[in-house]
Amino acid sequence: MQRIVVLAGGVGGARFLRGLRVAAPDADVTVIGNTGDDIHLFGLKVCPDLDTVMYTLGGGIDEAKGWGREDESFRVKEELAAYGVGPGWFGLGDRDFATHIVRTQMLGAGYPLSEVTAALCARWEPGVRLLPMTDDRVETHVAVDLDGERRAVHFQEYWVRLRASVEAHAVVPVGADQAKPAPGVLDAIAEADVVLFPPSNPVVSVGTILAVPGIREGIADAGVPVVGLSPLVGDAPVHGMADKVLAAIGVEATAAAVARHYGSGLLDGWLVDTVDAGSVPAVEEAGIRCRAVPLMMDGPEATAQMARDALALAEEVRA
Ligand code: GDP
Ligand code: CA
């Protein structure tokens, strides 16, 4: 059986994984999820990216938004607001609250996040093994200028409250350097036949996972094809504001620049969209095999084909 490891953020990672399951129904897929977006709200531990993967693959996602539960209501949030208790800018729905209550209760009882995630997945049966990148606390902070002062804000405050409308001067995965990969992460990488980077945010999703000591090294040393798909199409993020956080780390917002940022020491193959076919030579000059294929996840078949193309490129670089 083919063993595939995927480093995933939220919406981009989850949608790709759905296609991968169609493309490789018999594969054994381990997802290493980003936890740098995690935040404590109302006394509850919220893990947006893990939940997006879990809900998307488990059939509970709000398809239109790409995150949160389908058929959601926001009455708890209204009641909290009536008490003057915020933040109001983070959309936690009533059904979603249950997930965070269960998680927080289990963490309080002493279970590590990896075991909590497995327990939540027992309900959702995502069809992949979903592991948090670490059981330790990592929080991505963004340095911004607010009211004439340089401040570090939580990634969610930057992304959701400020809508990435101000310049990001730095992006720091606080705690990552002290974090240990969660149980199973390094073993899954060492035993993988292929490692895939879905079209997730290269800075605050894949970049954060790679910042946990041991993960980048494990992937580079595994000696198996590592193939990524560009989250930038036509030199712009398909959704979201990846260009803002790329600028903060000094990387141009182009498919080729993101490939060079990962580098040939990590990446063996890279897929760009057909509209970016002109950047294929530049990526190959950097020592990374590159192909231009459609990369818009606008339907199950298109997304499955992206996964097939990624696996085909992996076989090409293996040969
Ligand atoms: P987040 O944690 O919810 O922000 O999700 P991810 O980090 O997993 O993915 C976000 C990235 O997905 C963004 O940079 C988008 O540009 C990218 N993305 C979203 N939809 C598509 C798509 O259809 N095609 C490609 N190539 N990238 C996409
Ligand atoms: Ca995220």
Short mmCIF file of C-alpha atoms and ligand atoms in Angstrom, two decimals:
data_model
loop_
_atom_site.label_atom_id
_atom_site.label_comp_id
_atom_site.label_asym_id
_atom_site.label_seq_id
_atom_site.Cartn_x
_atom_site.Cartn_y
_atom_site.Cartn_z
CA MET A 1 0.00 0.00 0.00
CA GLN A 2 1.26 3.44 -0.90
CA ARG A 3 2.02 5.61 2.13
CA ILE A 4 1.48 9.31 1.57
CA VAL A 5 2.27 12.11 4.02
CA VAL A 6 0.65 15.51 3.49
CA LEU A 7 1.52 18.72 5.38
CA ALA A 8 -1.77 20.58 5.53
CA GLY A 9 -3.14 23.94 6.58
CA GLY A 10 -6.86 24.60 6.53
CA VAL A 11 -9.06 25.18 3.49
CA GLY A 12 -6.45 24.69 0.74
CA GLY A 13 -5.06 21.59 2.40
CA ALA A 14 -8.45 20.07 3.19
CA ARG A 15 -9.86 20.51 -0.30
CA PHE A 16 -6.75 18.98 -1.83
CA LEU A 17 -6.97 16.03 0.55
CA ARG A 18 -10.49 15.33 -0.59
CA GLY A 19 -9.15 15.06 -4.14
CA LEU A 20 -6.26 12.88 -2.99
CA ARG A 21 -8.65 10.41 -1.43
CA VAL A 22 -10.45 10.08 -4.76
CA ALA A 23 -7.18 9.84 -6.70
CA ALA A 24 -5.62 7.26 -4.36
CA PRO A 25 -8.49 5.53 -2.56
CA ASP A 26 -6.31 2.67 -1.31
CA ALA A 27 -3.40 4.79 -0.09
CA ASP A 28 -2.53 5.12 3.57
CA VAL A 29 -2.60 8.88 4.10
CA THR A 30 -1.15 10.64 7.13
CA VAL A 31 -1.90 14.34 7.44
CA ILE A 32 0.41 16.51 9.53
CA GLY A 33 -1.76 19.46 10.46
CA ASN A 34 -0.77 23.02 11.25
CA THR A 35 -1.50 24.08 14.82
CA GLY A 36 0.12 27.52 14.68
CA ASP A 37 -3.34 29.01 14.03
CA ASP A 38 -4.68 27.61 17.30
CA ILE A 39 -6.23 30.10 19.66
CA HIS A 40 -7.93 30.15 23.05
CA LEU A 41 -11.35 31.78 22.89
CA PHE A 42 -13.92 31.89 25.67
CA GLY A 43 -11.75 29.50 27.65
CA LEU A 44 -11.82 26.99 24.82
CA LYS A 45 -9.00 25.63 22.69
CA VAL A 46 -9.80 26.15 19.02
CA CYS A 47 -7.73 24.40 16.31
CA PRO A 48 -9.03 25.90 13.06
CA ASP A 49 -6.83 24.02 10.61
CA LEU A 50 -7.24 20.58 12.20
CA ASP A 51 -10.99 21.11 12.31
CA THR A 52 -11.17 22.26 8.71
CA VAL A 53 -9.45 19.05 7.60
CA MET A 54 -11.62 16.93 9.89
CA TYR A 55 -14.92 18.53 8.88
CA THR A 56 -14.06 18.64 5.16
CA LEU A 57 -13.07 14.97 4.93
CA GLY A 58 -15.77 13.92 7.38
CA GLY A 59 -18.58 15.59 5.46
CA GLY A 60 -19.42 18.23 8.06
CA ILE A 61 -17.92 21.33 6.45
CA ASP A 62 -19.72 24.48 5.34
CA GLU A 63 -18.93 24.06 1.65
CA ALA A 64 -19.48 27.69 0.67
CA LYS A 65 -17.22 29.16 3.36
CA GLY A 66 -14.76 26.28 3.36
CA TRP A 67 -14.51 26.33 7.17
CA GLY A 68 -16.90 25.78 10.07
CA ARG A 69 -19.87 23.43 10.28
CA GLU A 70 -22.63 23.23 7.69
CA ASP A 71 -26.13 24.29 8.70
CA GLU A 72 -24.64 26.46 11.43
CA SER A 73 -26.26 28.98 13.77
CA PHE A 74 -24.63 31.58 16.01
CA ARG A 75 -26.83 31.83 19.07
CA VAL A 76 -24.11 31.15 21.63
CA LYS A 77 -22.03 33.91 20.10
CA GLU A 78 -25.04 36.29 20.32
CA GLU A 79 -25.53 35.42 23.97
CA LEU A 80 -21.84 36.02 24.70
CA ALA A 81 -22.07 39.37 22.93
CA ALA A 82 -25.10 40.26 25.07
CA TYR A 83 -22.83 39.79 28.08
CA GLY A 84 -20.28 42.03 26.41
CA VAL A 85 -17.94 39.07 26.06
CA GLY A 86 -15.82 39.02 22.95
CA PRO A 87 -14.07 38.70 20.64
CA GLY A 88 -16.92 39.09 18.20
CA TRP A 89 -14.68 38.93 15.13
CA PHE A 90 -14.07 35.19 15.30
CA GLY A 91 -16.99 33.18 13.91
CA LEU A 92 -17.65 30.31 16.29
CA GLY A 93 -20.96 28.65 15.53
CA ASP A 94 -23.12 26.65 17.89
CA ARG A 95 -22.35 23.26 16.35
CA ASP A 96 -18.66 24.08 16.15
CA PHE A 97 -18.62 25.02 19.85
CA ALA A 98 -19.26 21.38 20.76
CA THR A 99 -15.99 20.32 19.14
CA HIS A 100 -14.04 22.91 21.13
CA ILE A 101 -15.77 21.97 24.36
CA VAL A 102 -14.90 18.29 23.91
CA ARG A 103 -11.31 19.15 22.98
CA THR A 104 -10.84 21.50 25.92
CA GLN A 105 -12.35 19.01 28.34
CA MET A 106 -10.01 16.26 27.16
CA LEU A 107 -6.95 18.54 27.25
CA GLY A 108 -7.96 19.52 30.79
CA ALA A 109 -8.10 15.86 31.73
CA GLY A 110 -4.51 15.53 30.58
CA TYR A 111 -4.75 14.04 27.10
CA PRO A 112 -2.27 15.42 24.55
CA LEU A 113 -3.68 17.16 21.48
CA SER A 114 -2.75 14.21 19.25
CA GLU A 115 -4.96 11.87 21.29
CA VAL A 116 -7.73 14.44 21.46
CA THR A 117 -7.60 14.83 17.67
CA ALA A 118 -7.82 11.05 17.24
CA ALA A 119 -10.86 10.99 19.55
CA LEU A 120 -12.60 13.74 17.58
CA CYS A 121 -11.79 11.93 14.33
CA ALA A 122 -13.41 8.76 15.66
CA ARG A 123 -16.68 10.57 15.08
CA TRP A 124 -15.80 12.15 11.72
CA GLU A 125 -13.90 9.24 10.13
CA PRO A 126 -11.92 11.47 7.76
CA GLY A 127 -10.34 8.46 6.05
CA VAL A 128 -6.83 9.75 6.81
CA ARG A 129 -4.72 9.71 9.94
CA LEU A 130 -4.80 13.29 11.16
CA LEU A 131 -1.89 14.27 13.42
CA PRO A 132 -1.20 17.72 14.83
CA MET A 133 2.36 18.77 13.95
CA THR A 134 3.07 18.93 17.70
CA ASP A 135 1.37 18.45 21.05
CA ASP A 136 3.22 21.53 22.31
CA ARG A 137 1.85 25.03 22.17
CA VAL A 138 2.87 26.98 19.07
CA GLU A 139 1.23 30.28 18.20
CA THR A 140 1.92 32.22 15.04
CA HIS A 141 2.29 35.94 15.71
CA VAL A 142 2.45 38.73 13.17
CA ALA A 143 4.30 42.02 13.73
CA VAL A 144 2.22 44.99 12.57
CA ASP A 145 2.06 48.75 13.11
CA LEU A 146 -1.14 49.71 14.90
CA ASP A 147 -1.82 53.25 16.13
CA GLY A 148 1.76 54.17 15.30
CA GLU A 149 3.21 51.37 17.38
CA ARG A 150 4.89 48.10 16.38
CA ARG A 151 2.96 45.24 17.97
CA ALA A 152 2.77 41.49 17.69
CA VAL A 153 -0.76 40.17 17.22
CA HIS A 154 -2.02 36.61 17.09
CA PHE A 155 -2.24 35.29 13.54
CA GLN A 156 -6.03 35.03 13.82
CA GLU A 157 -6.25 38.68 14.85
CA TYR A 158 -4.14 39.62 11.82
CA TRP A 159 -6.05 37.39 9.41
CA VAL A 160 -9.63 37.53 10.64
CA ARG A 161 -9.98 40.80 12.55
CA LEU A 162 -7.59 42.96 10.52
CA ARG A 163 -8.26 41.02 7.26
CA ALA A 164 -4.51 41.29 6.57
CA SER A 165 -5.15 44.93 5.66
CA VAL A 166 -1.96 46.22 7.27
CA GLU A 167 1.57 45.32 6.32
CA ALA A 168 3.03 42.26 8.06
CA HIS A 169 6.58 43.07 9.12
CA ALA A 170 7.37 39.63 10.49
CA VAL A 171 5.67 36.27 10.98
CA VAL A 172 6.91 34.25 13.94
CA PRO A 173 5.72 30.77 14.97
CA VAL A 174 6.18 31.44 18.68
CA GLY A 175 7.16 28.28 20.53
CA ALA A 176 7.99 26.27 17.41
CA ASP A 177 11.71 26.14 18.16
CA GLN A 178 10.96 24.42 21.49
CA ALA A 179 8.24 22.14 20.13
CA LYS A 180 8.60 18.43 19.52
CA PRO A 181 6.85 16.68 16.64
CA ALA A 182 3.72 14.91 17.88
CA PRO A 183 3.94 11.13 18.36
CA GLY A 184 3.77 9.41 15.00
CA VAL A 185 4.84 12.42 12.91
CA LEU A 186 8.50 11.50 12.36
CA ASP A 187 7.68 7.81 11.94
CA ALA A 188 5.08 8.60 9.29
CA ILE A 189 7.62 10.74 7.42
CA ALA A 190 10.34 8.09 7.69
CA GLU A 191 7.98 5.38 6.40
CA ALA A 192 6.39 7.48 3.64
CA ASP A 193 6.62 6.63 -0.06
CA VAL A 194 5.71 10.20 -1.06
CA VAL A 195 5.45 13.54 0.76
CA LEU A 196 3.05 16.14 -0.63
CA PHE A 197 2.72 19.86 0.07
CA PRO A 198 -0.87 20.72 -0.90
CA PRO A 199 -1.64 24.26 -2.13
CA SER A 200 -1.61 25.46 1.48
CA ASN A 201 -0.17 28.75 2.62
CA PRO A 202 3.63 28.37 2.34
CA VAL A 203 4.32 30.66 5.29
CA VAL A 204 1.64 30.24 7.95
CA SER A 205 0.57 26.66 7.14
CA VAL A 206 3.35 24.56 5.58
CA GLY A 207 6.05 26.95 6.83
CA THR A 208 4.85 26.63 10.41
CA ILE A 209 4.83 22.83 10.24
CA LEU A 210 8.37 22.87 8.82
CA ALA A 211 9.45 25.13 11.70
CA VAL A 212 8.98 22.32 14.21
CA PRO A 213 12.51 20.94 14.68
CA GLY A 214 12.90 17.53 13.10
CA ILE A 215 10.13 17.76 10.53
CA ARG A 216 12.03 19.54 7.74
CA GLU A 217 15.10 17.38 8.41
CA GLY A 218 12.99 14.22 8.48
CA ILE A 219 11.45 15.04 5.10
CA ALA A 220 14.80 15.94 3.53
CA ASP A 221 16.38 12.74 4.88
CA ALA A 222 13.50 10.41 4.02
CA GLY A 223 14.86 9.96 0.51
CA VAL A 224 11.41 9.86 -1.09
CA PRO A 225 9.85 12.22 -3.63
CA VAL A 226 8.58 15.49 -2.15
CA VAL A 227 6.11 17.25 -4.44
CA GLY A 228 4.24 20.51 -3.87
CA LEU A 229 1.38 22.32 -5.59
CA SER A 230 1.39 26.09 -5.90
CA PRO A 231 -1.22 27.99 -3.88
CA LEU A 232 -0.53 30.96 -6.17
CA VAL A 233 -2.16 31.01 -9.56
CA GLY A 234 -1.41 33.88 -11.94
CA ASP A 235 0.94 35.32 -9.33
CA ALA A 236 -1.80 35.79 -6.74
CA PRO A 237 -3.27 33.63 -4.01
CA VAL A 238 -6.45 31.90 -5.14
CA HIS A 239 -8.14 32.80 -1.86
CA GLY A 240 -6.86 34.70 1.13
CA MET A 241 -3.87 36.90 1.54
CA ALA A 242 -0.81 34.67 1.22
CA ASP A 243 0.98 37.50 -0.62
CA LYS A 244 0.96 39.58 2.60
CA VAL A 245 2.71 36.96 4.68
CA LEU A 246 5.08 36.07 1.83
CA ALA A 247 6.14 39.73 1.69
CA ALA A 248 6.86 39.59 5.43
CA ILE A 249 9.45 36.86 4.86
CA GLY A 250 10.84 38.52 1.74
CA VAL A 251 9.42 36.08 -0.82
CA GLU A 252 7.79 37.31 -4.01
CA ALA A 253 4.18 36.20 -4.46
CA THR A 254 4.76 34.01 -7.50
CA ALA A 255 4.55 30.26 -8.01
CA ALA A 256 8.25 30.13 -8.93
CA ALA A 257 9.40 32.17 -5.93
CA VAL A 258 7.50 29.90 -3.54
CA ALA A 259 9.20 26.83 -5.07
CA ARG A 260 12.62 28.47 -4.70
CA HIS A 261 11.72 29.39 -1.13
CA TYR A 262 11.10 25.74 -0.27
CA GLY A 263 14.26 24.97 -2.22
CA SER A 264 15.66 21.93 -3.99
CA GLY A 265 17.03 20.60 -0.68
CA LEU A 266 13.44 19.93 0.34
CA LEU A 267 11.35 19.88 -2.83
CA ASP A 268 11.84 17.48 -5.75
CA GLY A 269 8.78 18.43 -7.79
CA TRP A 270 6.48 21.43 -8.10
CA LEU A 271 3.22 21.93 -9.94
CA VAL A 272 2.24 25.36 -11.20
CA ASP A 273 -1.01 26.28 -12.90
CA THR A 274 -1.16 26.34 -16.69
CA VAL A 275 -1.42 30.16 -16.60
CA ASP A 276 2.02 30.13 -14.94
CA ALA A 277 3.57 27.75 -17.50
CA GLY A 278 6.13 30.47 -18.27
CA SER A 279 7.70 29.99 -14.85
CA VAL A 280 8.50 26.28 -15.39
CA PRO A 281 12.09 26.91 -16.65
CA ALA A 282 12.89 29.16 -13.67
CA VAL A 283 11.77 26.45 -11.23
CA GLU A 284 13.71 23.74 -13.09
CA GLU A 285 16.82 25.94 -13.08
CA ALA A 286 16.53 25.89 -9.29
CA GLY A 287 16.84 22.09 -9.43
CA ILE A 288 13.14 21.31 -8.94
CA ARG A 289 11.21 19.29 -11.54
CA CYS A 290 8.25 21.39 -12.61
CA ARG A 291 5.07 20.84 -14.61
CA ALA A 292 2.18 23.17 -15.50
CA VAL A 293 -1.28 21.66 -14.99
CA PRO A 294 -4.68 23.10 -14.02
CA LEU A 295 -4.55 23.91 -10.29
CA MET A 296 -7.99 25.30 -9.59
CA MET A 297 -9.87 23.15 -7.09
CA ASP A 298 -13.27 24.01 -8.53
CA GLY A 299 -14.87 20.60 -8.28
CA PRO A 300 -14.14 17.07 -7.11
CA GLU A 301 -12.84 15.82 -10.47
CA ALA A 302 -10.54 18.81 -11.05
CA THR A 303 -9.14 18.40 -7.53
CA ALA A 304 -8.67 14.64 -7.93
CA GLN A 305 -6.80 15.28 -11.17
CA MET A 306 -4.43 17.66 -9.33
CA ALA A 307 -3.68 14.88 -6.86
CA ARG A 308 -3.07 12.42 -9.73
CA ASP A 309 -0.73 14.92 -11.36
CA ALA A 310 1.17 15.36 -8.09
CA LEU A 311 1.55 11.59 -7.64
CA ALA A 312 2.60 11.21 -11.29
CA LEU A 313 5.28 13.87 -10.84
CA ALA A 314 6.44 12.04 -7.71
CA GLU A 315 6.91 8.86 -9.77
CA GLU A 316 8.71 10.84 -12.44
CA VAL A 317 11.26 12.25 -9.99
CA ARG A 318 11.65 8.85 -8.30
CA ALA A 319 12.61 7.22 -11.60
P1 GDP B 1 -6.07 28.11 5.48
O1 GDP B 1 -5.32 27.59 6.67
O2 GDP B 1 -7.54 27.95 5.61
O3 GDP B 1 -5.63 29.47 5.05
O4 GDP B 1 -5.72 27.12 4.30
P2 GDP B 1 -4.39 26.61 3.66
O5 GDP B 1 -3.16 27.22 4.21
O6 GDP B 1 -4.43 25.12 3.62
O7 GDP B 1 -4.59 27.09 2.16
C1 GDP B 1 -4.64 28.45 1.85
C2 GDP B 1 -4.11 28.61 0.44
O8 GDP B 1 -4.89 27.81 -0.44
C3 GDP B 1 -4.21 30.02 -0.08
O9 GDP B 1 -2.91 30.55 -0.20
C4 GDP B 1 -4.88 29.87 -1.44
O10 GDP B 1 -4.21 30.60 -2.45
C5 GDP B 1 -4.81 28.39 -1.71
N1 GDP B 1 -5.93 27.89 -2.50
C6 GDP B 1 -7.23 27.95 -2.18
N2 GDP B 1 -7.99 27.43 -3.19
C7 GDP B 1 -7.12 27.05 -4.16
C8 GDP B 1 -7.27 26.45 -5.45
O11 GDP B 1 -8.36 26.16 -5.94
N3 GDP B 1 -6.12 26.20 -6.15
C9 GDP B 1 -4.87 26.51 -5.67
N4 GDP B 1 -3.82 26.24 -6.43
N5 GDP B 1 -4.70 27.08 -4.46
C10 GDP B 1 -5.80 27.34 -3.72
CA CA B 2 -4.86 28.19 8.71
#
